[in-house]
Short mmCIF file of C-alpha atoms in Angstrom, two decimals:
data_model
loop_
_atom_site.label_atom_id
_atom_site.label_comp_id
_atom_site.label_asym_id
_atom_site.label_seq_id
_atom_site.Cartn_x
_atom_site.Cartn_y
_atom_site.Cartn_z
CA MET A 1 18.33 1.50 -19.63
CA SER A 2 15.35 3.11 -21.41
CA ILE A 3 12.74 0.59 -22.67
CA LYS A 4 14.35 1.71 -26.08
CA GLN A 5 17.78 1.08 -24.73
CA VAL A 6 17.05 -2.24 -23.64
CA GLU A 7 15.03 -2.49 -27.25
CA TYR A 8 18.61 -2.65 -28.85
CA SER A 9 20.73 -4.73 -26.45
CA ASN A 10 18.38 -7.70 -26.37
CA ASN A 11 16.65 -9.39 -29.56
CA TYR A 12 13.03 -10.22 -28.56
CA LEU A 13 11.81 -11.47 -31.49
CA ILE A 14 12.53 -15.15 -30.26
CA PRO A 15 11.34 -14.70 -27.15
CA PHE A 16 7.98 -13.11 -28.25
CA ILE A 17 7.45 -16.20 -30.67
CA SER A 18 7.71 -18.25 -28.25
CA MET A 19 5.08 -16.01 -26.18
CA VAL A 20 3.01 -16.88 -28.98
CA MET A 21 3.05 -20.24 -29.76
CA LEU A 22 2.49 -20.53 -25.57
CA PHE A 23 -0.01 -19.09 -26.30
CA PHE A 24 -1.31 -20.83 -28.25
CA ILE A 25 -1.70 -23.91 -25.85
CA VAL A 26 -3.61 -21.89 -22.99
CA GLY A 27 -5.78 -21.51 -25.54
CA PHE A 28 -6.40 -24.95 -26.84
CA LEU A 29 -6.32 -25.75 -23.33
CA THR A 30 -9.14 -23.87 -22.04
CA THR A 31 -11.65 -24.53 -25.11
CA ALA A 32 -11.08 -28.16 -24.93
CA ASN A 33 -12.04 -28.00 -21.56
CA THR A 34 -14.99 -26.13 -22.23
CA GLN A 35 -15.61 -29.08 -24.41
CA PHE A 36 -16.12 -31.73 -21.76
CA GLN A 37 -19.26 -30.49 -20.73
CA ALA A 38 -21.78 -31.96 -23.16
CA PRO A 39 -19.53 -35.28 -23.41
CA LEU A 40 -19.41 -35.36 -19.51
CA LYS A 41 -22.87 -34.80 -18.81
CA ALA A 42 -23.95 -37.19 -20.95
CA THR A 43 -21.39 -39.36 -19.33
CA PHE A 44 -19.62 -38.94 -15.94
CA LEU A 45 -22.98 -36.63 -14.80
CA ALA A 46 -25.79 -39.47 -16.31
CA ASP A 47 -27.48 -41.43 -13.81
CA VAL A 48 -27.81 -37.11 -11.88
CA GLY A 49 -31.15 -35.63 -12.09
CA SER A 50 -31.85 -32.34 -12.75
CA MET A 51 -29.19 -30.50 -11.39
CA LYS A 52 -27.27 -31.88 -14.88
CA ASN A 53 -26.87 -28.70 -16.25
CA THR A 54 -25.03 -26.47 -13.26
CA LEU A 55 -22.97 -29.61 -12.22
CA ALA A 56 -21.24 -29.78 -16.15
CA THR A 57 -20.08 -26.04 -15.52
CA LEU A 58 -17.97 -27.30 -12.95
CA ILE A 59 -15.75 -28.45 -15.20
CA THR A 60 -15.28 -24.74 -16.29
CA PHE A 61 -15.83 -23.41 -11.99
CA SER A 62 -13.16 -25.94 -11.86
CA TRP A 63 -10.49 -24.13 -14.15
CA PHE A 64 -11.17 -21.07 -13.07
CA LEU A 65 -11.45 -20.92 -9.97
CA ALA A 66 -7.46 -21.50 -10.14
CA TYR A 67 -7.15 -18.27 -11.63
CA PRO A 68 -6.67 -16.11 -8.88
CA ILE A 69 -5.43 -18.82 -6.70
CA SER A 70 -2.02 -19.18 -8.86
CA GLY A 71 -2.33 -16.10 -10.77
CA PRO A 72 -0.15 -13.74 -8.00
CA ILE A 73 1.40 -16.70 -6.83
CA GLY A 74 3.38 -16.36 -10.54
CA SER A 75 4.35 -12.67 -10.22
CA ARG A 76 5.97 -14.10 -6.59
CA TRP A 77 7.60 -16.48 -8.60
CA VAL A 78 8.27 -14.13 -11.94
CA ASN A 79 9.72 -11.36 -9.11
CA ARG A 80 12.00 -13.73 -6.99
CA SER A 81 13.24 -16.38 -9.74
CA GLY A 82 12.50 -14.64 -13.41
CA TYR A 83 10.51 -15.83 -15.91
CA LYS A 84 12.29 -18.39 -17.76
CA VAL A 85 11.87 -20.65 -13.82
CA THR A 86 7.94 -19.47 -13.74
CA LEU A 87 7.22 -20.77 -17.32
CA VAL A 88 9.07 -24.22 -16.63
CA ARG A 89 6.63 -24.64 -13.42
CA GLY A 90 4.08 -23.86 -14.72
CA LEU A 91 4.49 -25.96 -18.12
CA GLY A 92 5.82 -28.58 -15.30
CA ILE A 93 2.19 -28.14 -12.98
CA MET A 94 0.27 -28.19 -16.22
CA ILE A 95 1.36 -32.38 -16.80
CA PHE A 96 0.71 -33.10 -14.36
CA GLY A 97 -3.20 -31.94 -14.72
CA LEU A 98 -3.48 -33.56 -17.79
CA GLY A 99 -2.01 -36.22 -15.61
CA LEU A 100 -5.47 -36.22 -13.90
CA PHE A 101 -6.97 -35.63 -16.76
CA TRP A 102 -6.04 -39.31 -17.79
CA LEU A 103 -6.64 -40.81 -14.20
CA SER A 104 -10.12 -39.41 -14.28
CA SER A 105 -10.90 -42.07 -17.42
CA VAL A 106 -8.77 -45.19 -16.29
CA VAL A 107 -10.16 -45.04 -12.73
CA THR A 108 -14.03 -44.42 -13.83
CA VAL A 109 -13.50 -47.57 -16.21
CA ARG A 110 -11.92 -50.16 -14.50
CA TYR A 111 -13.98 -49.52 -10.58
CA PRO A 112 -17.31 -48.21 -12.15
CA ASP A 113 -18.48 -48.56 -8.38
CA MET A 114 -16.49 -46.42 -7.65
CA VAL A 115 -19.12 -43.62 -6.61
CA TYR A 116 -20.19 -41.05 -4.64
CA LEU A 117 -24.42 -41.35 -3.64
CA TRP A 118 -25.85 -37.57 -3.31
CA ALA A 119 -30.16 -37.98 -2.49
CA ASP A 120 -30.92 -40.27 -6.04
CA ASN A 121 -27.92 -38.89 -8.02
CA ARG A 122 -24.97 -41.38 -9.11
CA LEU A 123 -21.55 -39.48 -9.85
CA PRO A 124 -17.92 -41.31 -10.47
CA VAL A 125 -15.16 -40.23 -8.45
CA GLY A 126 -13.26 -39.77 -11.57
CA PHE A 127 -15.41 -37.02 -12.10
CA PHE A 128 -14.36 -35.61 -9.18
CA ILE A 129 -10.63 -36.09 -10.56
CA PHE A 130 -11.43 -34.86 -13.67
CA LEU A 131 -12.35 -31.75 -11.77
CA PHE A 132 -9.11 -31.43 -9.80
CA GLY A 133 -7.41 -31.86 -13.83
CA SER A 134 -9.37 -28.87 -14.98
CA PHE A 135 -7.80 -27.30 -11.50
CA THR A 136 -4.78 -27.93 -11.30
CA VAL A 137 -3.98 -27.34 -15.56
CA GLY A 138 -6.32 -23.61 -15.47
CA ALA A 139 -3.61 -22.39 -12.44
CA SER A 140 -0.33 -23.03 -14.75
CA ALA A 141 -2.43 -21.41 -17.41
CA ALA A 142 -2.64 -19.14 -15.02
CA ILE A 143 0.66 -18.72 -14.28
CA LEU A 144 1.61 -19.06 -18.11
CA GLN A 145 -0.33 -16.05 -19.08
CA VAL A 146 1.34 -13.75 -15.75
CA VAL A 147 4.96 -14.63 -17.71
CA ILE A 148 3.23 -14.29 -21.52
CA ASN A 149 0.61 -10.76 -20.73
CA PRO A 150 4.17 -9.00 -19.75
CA TYR A 151 6.94 -10.24 -21.80
CA LEU A 152 4.33 -9.01 -25.30
CA VAL A 153 4.41 -5.58 -23.78
CA ALA A 154 7.77 -5.63 -23.26
CA CYS A 155 8.74 -7.04 -26.26
CA LEU A 156 9.69 -4.34 -28.14
CA VAL A 157 8.94 -6.09 -32.20
CA LYS A 158 9.17 -3.32 -34.36
CA ASN A 159 6.79 -0.75 -36.30
CA THR A 160 4.39 -2.38 -33.53
CA GLN A 161 2.16 -0.85 -30.29
CA ALA A 162 1.76 -2.98 -27.42
CA VAL A 163 -1.78 -3.70 -28.19
CA GLN A 164 -0.44 -4.92 -31.96
CA ARG A 165 1.84 -7.51 -30.08
CA MET A 166 -1.53 -8.47 -27.60
CA ALA A 167 -3.23 -9.15 -30.46
CA ILE A 168 -1.13 -11.17 -32.85
CA GLY A 169 -0.55 -13.61 -29.04
CA GLY A 170 -4.58 -13.45 -28.97
CA THR A 171 -4.42 -14.73 -32.23
CA ALA A 172 -2.30 -17.41 -31.92
CA ASN A 173 -4.66 -17.98 -28.95
CA SER A 174 -6.82 -18.23 -30.95
CA ILE A 175 -6.03 -20.67 -33.09
CA GLY A 176 -6.27 -23.05 -30.52
CA THR A 177 -9.11 -22.80 -29.46
CA THR A 178 -10.33 -22.50 -32.93
CA VAL A 179 -9.27 -26.02 -33.07
CA ALA A 180 -10.22 -27.24 -30.25
CA PRO A 181 -13.82 -28.12 -30.60
CA TYR A 182 -12.60 -30.87 -33.40
CA PHE A 183 -10.19 -32.14 -31.62
CA VAL A 184 -12.86 -33.22 -27.95
CA SER A 185 -15.34 -33.98 -31.26
CA GLY A 186 -13.13 -35.32 -33.90
CA ILE A 187 -10.12 -36.80 -31.96
CA VAL A 188 -10.97 -37.93 -28.38
CA PHE A 189 -14.52 -38.78 -28.82
CA GLY A 190 -14.14 -40.57 -32.84
CA GLY A 191 -17.20 -37.49 -34.33
CA LEU A 192 -19.62 -39.88 -32.16
CA SER A 193 -22.66 -39.11 -31.01
CA VAL A 194 -23.48 -37.08 -27.33
CA ASP A 195 -25.62 -41.52 -26.70
CA GLU A 196 -22.75 -42.93 -28.22
CA VAL A 197 -19.68 -41.45 -25.99
CA ALA A 198 -17.32 -43.07 -23.98
CA VAL A 199 -15.49 -42.48 -20.97
CA SER A 200 -12.58 -44.73 -21.79
CA GLN A 201 -11.68 -42.71 -25.23
CA LEU A 202 -10.22 -39.77 -23.10
CA ALA A 203 -6.86 -42.24 -21.76
CA PHE A 204 -5.05 -41.99 -24.90
CA PRO A 205 -5.34 -38.51 -26.73
CA PHE A 206 -4.69 -35.96 -22.50
CA LEU A 207 -1.44 -39.33 -22.87
CA VAL A 208 -0.18 -37.56 -26.36
CA LEU A 209 0.00 -33.30 -24.79
CA ILE A 210 1.05 -34.51 -21.91
CA ALA A 211 3.85 -36.18 -24.49
CA VAL A 212 3.62 -32.69 -26.42
CA VAL A 213 4.04 -30.72 -23.09
CA VAL A 214 6.51 -32.81 -22.11
CA ILE A 215 8.96 -32.24 -25.68
CA LEU A 216 8.32 -28.41 -24.98
CA VAL A 217 9.66 -28.16 -21.95
CA MET A 218 12.73 -29.31 -22.79
CA LEU A 219 12.69 -27.64 -25.63
CA LEU A 220 12.41 -24.08 -23.89
CA LEU A 221 14.97 -25.53 -21.40
CA TYR A 222 17.83 -24.29 -23.57
CA LEU A 223 15.54 -21.82 -25.75
CA PRO A 224 16.87 -17.82 -23.95
CA LEU A 225 15.06 -15.92 -23.38
CA PRO A 226 15.92 -12.28 -21.76
CA ASP A 227 14.93 -11.27 -18.77
CA ILE A 228 12.23 -7.61 -18.57
CA GLU A 229 13.86 -5.88 -15.81
CA GLU A 230 11.99 -2.93 -16.59
CA ALA A 231 8.42 -4.92 -15.57
CA HIS A 232 9.24 -6.16 -12.24
CA ALA A 233 11.08 -6.31 -9.55
CA THR A 234 14.15 -7.58 -8.56
CA ARG A 235 15.35 -8.80 -5.39
CA GLY A 236 14.50 -7.72 -2.57
CA GLU A 237 13.87 -4.61 -3.55
CA THR A 238 10.69 -2.14 -2.02
CA LEU A 239 7.59 -1.12 -3.86
CA GLU A 240 6.33 1.85 -2.13
CA ARG A 241 2.57 1.63 -2.81
CA SER A 242 0.17 -0.58 -3.04
CA VAL A 243 -0.29 -2.49 -6.83
CA TRP A 244 -4.88 -1.73 -5.78
CA SER A 245 -4.31 1.95 -5.39
CA PHE A 246 -3.92 2.12 -9.45
CA ARG A 247 -7.79 2.80 -10.32
CA HIS A 248 -7.09 1.85 -13.77
CA LEU A 249 -5.76 -1.42 -12.80
CA THR A 250 -8.63 -2.09 -10.36
CA LEU A 251 -10.91 -0.99 -12.68
CA GLY A 252 -9.75 -3.27 -15.07
CA VAL A 253 -9.26 -6.01 -13.16
CA ILE A 254 -13.76 -5.38 -12.83
CA ALA A 255 -13.51 -5.77 -16.32
CA ILE A 256 -12.26 -8.59 -16.73
CA PHE A 257 -13.91 -10.55 -14.30
CA PHE A 258 -16.80 -10.40 -16.66
CA TYR A 259 -15.12 -10.61 -19.98
CA VAL A 260 -13.46 -13.86 -19.31
CA GLY A 261 -16.87 -14.42 -18.05
CA CYS A 262 -19.20 -13.55 -21.36
CA GLU A 263 -16.32 -14.73 -22.56
CA VAL A 264 -16.86 -18.53 -21.44
CA CYS A 265 -20.81 -18.15 -21.40
CA ILE A 266 -20.64 -18.04 -24.60
CA GLY A 267 -17.89 -20.40 -25.59
CA GLY A 268 -18.55 -22.89 -22.83
CA ASN A 269 -22.45 -23.54 -22.98
CA LEU A 270 -23.15 -22.63 -26.31
CA ASN A 271 -23.08 -26.11 -27.48
CA LEU A 272 -25.71 -26.86 -24.29
CA TYR A 273 -27.29 -23.92 -25.62
CA ILE A 274 -28.08 -25.47 -28.63
CA LEU A 275 -28.28 -29.62 -28.00
CA SER A 276 -30.81 -28.80 -24.29
CA ASP A 277 -33.29 -25.41 -26.03
CA LEU A 278 -33.09 -26.09 -30.15
CA GLN A 279 -32.71 -29.62 -29.93
CA GLY A 280 -29.87 -29.48 -32.52
CA SER A 281 -27.22 -32.04 -32.92
CA ILE A 282 -23.07 -33.04 -32.03
CA ALA A 283 -22.23 -31.96 -34.74
CA THR A 284 -24.29 -29.06 -35.20
CA ALA A 285 -23.20 -27.66 -32.35
CA THR A 286 -19.44 -27.82 -32.59
CA LEU A 287 -19.89 -25.65 -35.66
CA MET A 288 -21.06 -22.94 -33.71
CA SER A 289 -18.09 -23.57 -31.17
CA THR A 290 -15.80 -23.06 -33.78
CA LEU A 291 -17.55 -21.00 -35.38
CA TYR A 292 -17.42 -18.85 -32.05
CA TRP A 293 -13.89 -19.86 -31.46
CA GLY A 294 -13.31 -18.17 -35.45
CA GLY A 295 -14.37 -14.97 -34.89
CA LEU A 296 -12.19 -14.70 -32.25
CA LEU A 297 -9.95 -15.25 -34.40
CA VAL A 298 -10.45 -13.48 -37.01
CA GLY A 299 -11.34 -10.09 -35.22
CA ARG A 300 -7.53 -10.58 -33.39
CA LEU A 301 -5.78 -10.80 -36.96
CA ILE A 302 -7.42 -7.56 -37.64
CA SER A 303 -6.29 -6.18 -34.79
CA SER A 304 -3.74 -6.56 -34.75
CA MET A 305 -2.90 -4.72 -38.41
CA LEU A 306 -4.39 -2.00 -36.66
CA ASN A 307 -1.91 -0.07 -35.75
CA LYS A 308 -2.84 3.46 -35.63
CA ILE A 309 -5.94 3.40 -32.87
CA SER A 310 -5.81 3.34 -29.70
CA PRO A 311 -6.98 0.02 -27.43
CA ARG A 312 -9.78 2.42 -26.00
CA THR A 313 -11.23 2.71 -29.13
CA GLN A 314 -11.21 -0.18 -30.25
CA LEU A 315 -12.88 -1.27 -26.63
CA VAL A 316 -14.98 1.46 -26.56
CA PHE A 317 -16.38 -0.63 -30.95
CA THR A 318 -16.39 -3.42 -29.73
CA THR A 319 -18.18 -4.19 -26.25
CA ALA A 320 -20.60 -1.59 -27.80
CA MET A 321 -21.77 -4.29 -31.33
CA ALA A 322 -21.82 -7.35 -28.88
CA THR A 323 -24.47 -5.44 -26.46
CA ILE A 324 -26.16 -5.02 -29.62
CA PHE A 325 -26.59 -8.83 -30.73
CA LEU A 326 -26.55 -10.21 -27.94
CA PHE A 327 -29.94 -8.44 -26.92
CA ILE A 328 -31.24 -9.63 -30.57
CA ALA A 329 -30.15 -13.03 -29.63
CA MET A 330 -32.23 -12.86 -26.80
CA TRP A 331 -34.80 -11.46 -28.19
CA THR A 332 -34.78 -13.97 -31.70
CA ASN A 333 -33.07 -16.23 -29.73
CA ASN A 334 -31.25 -17.08 -31.99
CA PRO A 335 -27.57 -18.61 -31.66
CA TRP A 336 -26.10 -17.70 -34.40
CA LEU A 337 -26.15 -13.96 -33.69
CA LEU A 338 -24.05 -15.28 -30.11
CA VAL A 339 -21.72 -17.06 -32.98
CA ALA A 340 -20.94 -13.62 -34.43
CA VAL A 341 -19.56 -12.30 -31.10
CA GLY A 342 -16.87 -14.01 -31.46
CA LEU A 343 -15.97 -11.16 -33.57
CA PHE A 344 -16.53 -8.67 -30.97
CA HIS A 345 -14.50 -11.12 -28.12
CA SER A 346 -11.78 -10.96 -29.96
CA ILE A 347 -9.75 -8.17 -28.81
CA MET A 348 -11.31 -7.68 -25.80
CA TRP A 349 -8.26 -9.38 -23.30
CA GLY A 350 -5.92 -7.74 -24.76
CA CYS A 351 -7.07 -3.78 -25.10
CA ILE A 352 -8.24 -4.32 -21.45
CA TYR A 353 -4.99 -5.82 -20.39
CA THR A 354 -3.22 -2.97 -21.78
CA LEU A 355 -5.52 -0.10 -20.52
CA ALA A 356 -4.73 -1.75 -16.57
CA VAL A 357 -1.04 -1.64 -16.84
CA THR A 358 -0.29 1.04 -18.91
CA GLY A 359 2.18 3.23 -16.60
CA LEU A 360 2.93 1.25 -14.09
CA GLY A 361 7.09 0.55 -15.40
CA LYS A 362 7.63 -2.32 -11.99
CA TYR A 363 4.10 -2.71 -10.89
CA THR A 364 3.77 -4.37 -13.58
CA SER A 365 4.25 -8.63 -12.72
CA ILE A 366 2.60 -8.18 -9.15
CA ALA A 367 0.19 -6.61 -11.43
CA SER A 368 -0.79 -9.65 -13.54
CA GLY A 369 -0.71 -11.62 -11.55
CA VAL A 370 -3.49 -9.78 -9.44
CA PHE A 371 -5.10 -9.09 -13.17
CA MET A 372 -5.57 -13.26 -13.42
CA ILE A 373 -7.80 -12.49 -9.73
CA GLY A 374 -9.63 -11.55 -12.35
CA VAL A 375 -10.88 -14.12 -14.46
CA VAL A 376 -12.04 -16.14 -11.76
CA GLY A 377 -15.14 -14.90 -14.11
CA GLY A 378 -14.49 -17.06 -16.85
CA ALA A 379 -15.58 -19.72 -13.45
CA VAL A 380 -18.29 -17.95 -11.62
CA LEU A 381 -20.37 -15.75 -14.76
CA PRO A 382 -20.69 -19.82 -16.57
CA LEU A 383 -21.72 -21.49 -13.15
CA MET A 384 -24.01 -18.73 -12.41
CA GLN A 385 -25.69 -18.91 -15.79
CA GLY A 386 -26.18 -22.90 -15.01
CA PHE A 387 -27.98 -22.56 -12.47
CA ILE A 388 -30.40 -19.74 -14.03
CA ALA A 389 -30.64 -21.96 -17.10
CA ASP A 390 -31.53 -25.09 -14.78
CA MET A 391 -33.95 -22.54 -12.30
CA LEU A 392 -36.02 -21.32 -15.71
CA GLY A 393 -35.91 -24.61 -17.81
CA SER A 394 -34.67 -22.50 -20.12
CA TRP A 395 -30.75 -21.23 -21.58
CA ARG A 396 -32.54 -18.66 -23.49
CA TRP A 397 -33.36 -16.35 -20.90
CA SER A 398 -29.79 -16.93 -19.08
CA TRP A 399 -27.87 -14.71 -21.39
CA SER A 400 -28.87 -11.57 -20.15
CA ILE A 401 -26.06 -12.17 -17.58
CA VAL A 402 -23.71 -12.19 -20.71
CA LEU A 403 -25.77 -8.96 -21.99
CA LEU A 404 -24.76 -7.26 -18.10
CA GLY A 405 -21.00 -7.87 -18.84
CA GLU A 406 -20.88 -5.93 -21.81
CA LEU A 407 -22.18 -2.97 -20.78
CA VAL A 408 -19.82 -3.32 -17.87
CA MET A 409 -16.59 -3.39 -19.55
CA LEU A 410 -18.33 -1.03 -22.06
CA SER A 411 -18.34 1.12 -18.81
CA TYR A 412 -14.31 0.51 -18.70
CA ALA A 413 -13.90 2.34 -22.08
CA VAL A 414 -15.89 5.49 -21.99
CA ILE A 415 -15.03 5.90 -17.89
CA GLY A 416 -12.42 3.85 -16.11
CA SER A 417 -9.26 2.84 -18.69
CA ARG A 418 -9.13 6.27 -17.81
CA ILE A 419 -5.40 6.85 -15.68
CA HIS A 420 -6.08 9.91 -12.53
CA SER A 421 -3.16 8.49 -10.33
CA HIS A 422 0.53 9.11 -10.20
CA ARG A 423 2.70 6.50 -12.79
CA ALA A 424 4.78 3.99 -11.07
CA ALA A 425 8.68 4.99 -9.77
#
């Protein structure tokens, strides 16, 4: 059965909408996690000395460290058990991770003397529980995306191309990332300043999120979710070659490493830059973070309507513009230009993923899993940036690591994304 025939024998509209909703949850939780850096730096890390920036970025590091570990696991689950079972398992892991977030608050409040002594620094045990929670929820997000990404590409919705469907999913993702900063500052911490926030405020909102995900799992169990056999190998089927033999995929993993790292560096560390270097208020930092993620939303809305412009052309333009804006932002020490980069980051994920899996056929689900390995850039680059900021005593020139990432993605758009291997069987 050809892919075109599958289009008419299965109704992919409802599954497509479901994937879009799940993409919203992934975006919301990813950004909410990064937004905890500044408040938890002022609470969990109040008694830590000169390494506060580095330790604060461990929250983001823990989240994205889970991707290279859980992504391949998710692709194996897809091949063995199918997409629906993999989704349910991923959401179950998410519930457990959110429970760890709740537990970190309870332990810190009830047992304030449970601390790890490091030189003259006091680190609450609750901080390490929160880091484990970040890793666990990050693992669930990676597993969900192993399903979401190939499903968005393969759900042949009429009058759309794959990069458009990725942009639509990305739009929902961006709505989640846009509202997440206000969830953290407005709902979790009640609009208080950084100096006034308390760890005890974490508990109830996470219980609410757990309840929401439980309801989602119950709905998903009754949702018809047809399998897409063309996008993964069947049980017992032998794959003739290594997925890494596809050059455009391998280079795509490298490109996505830098993309996610660059996106998270700005989205996660922008508030630290504003609060530390520019002495801005938490309200200003929240506004800028929201506008940055809002730029991704606007850009993805625009891309979702571009059914004539190829993903390669879109990627060349956006990476070139992001490079220019970043250079000027560093040179002028202007954070608003960093905010504007969100508009150009908006469609990079969809473009890189679409180019990387082009022509992979039954290797697609495996490719989607190894693609998640590249997402570890969201752990590595922000941590490196935090370390550089501590070394220099300022965030200003630490943005050069993001500039490097933009140049790598530009080279992938121009050269690396071109297919030089045979198509998959």
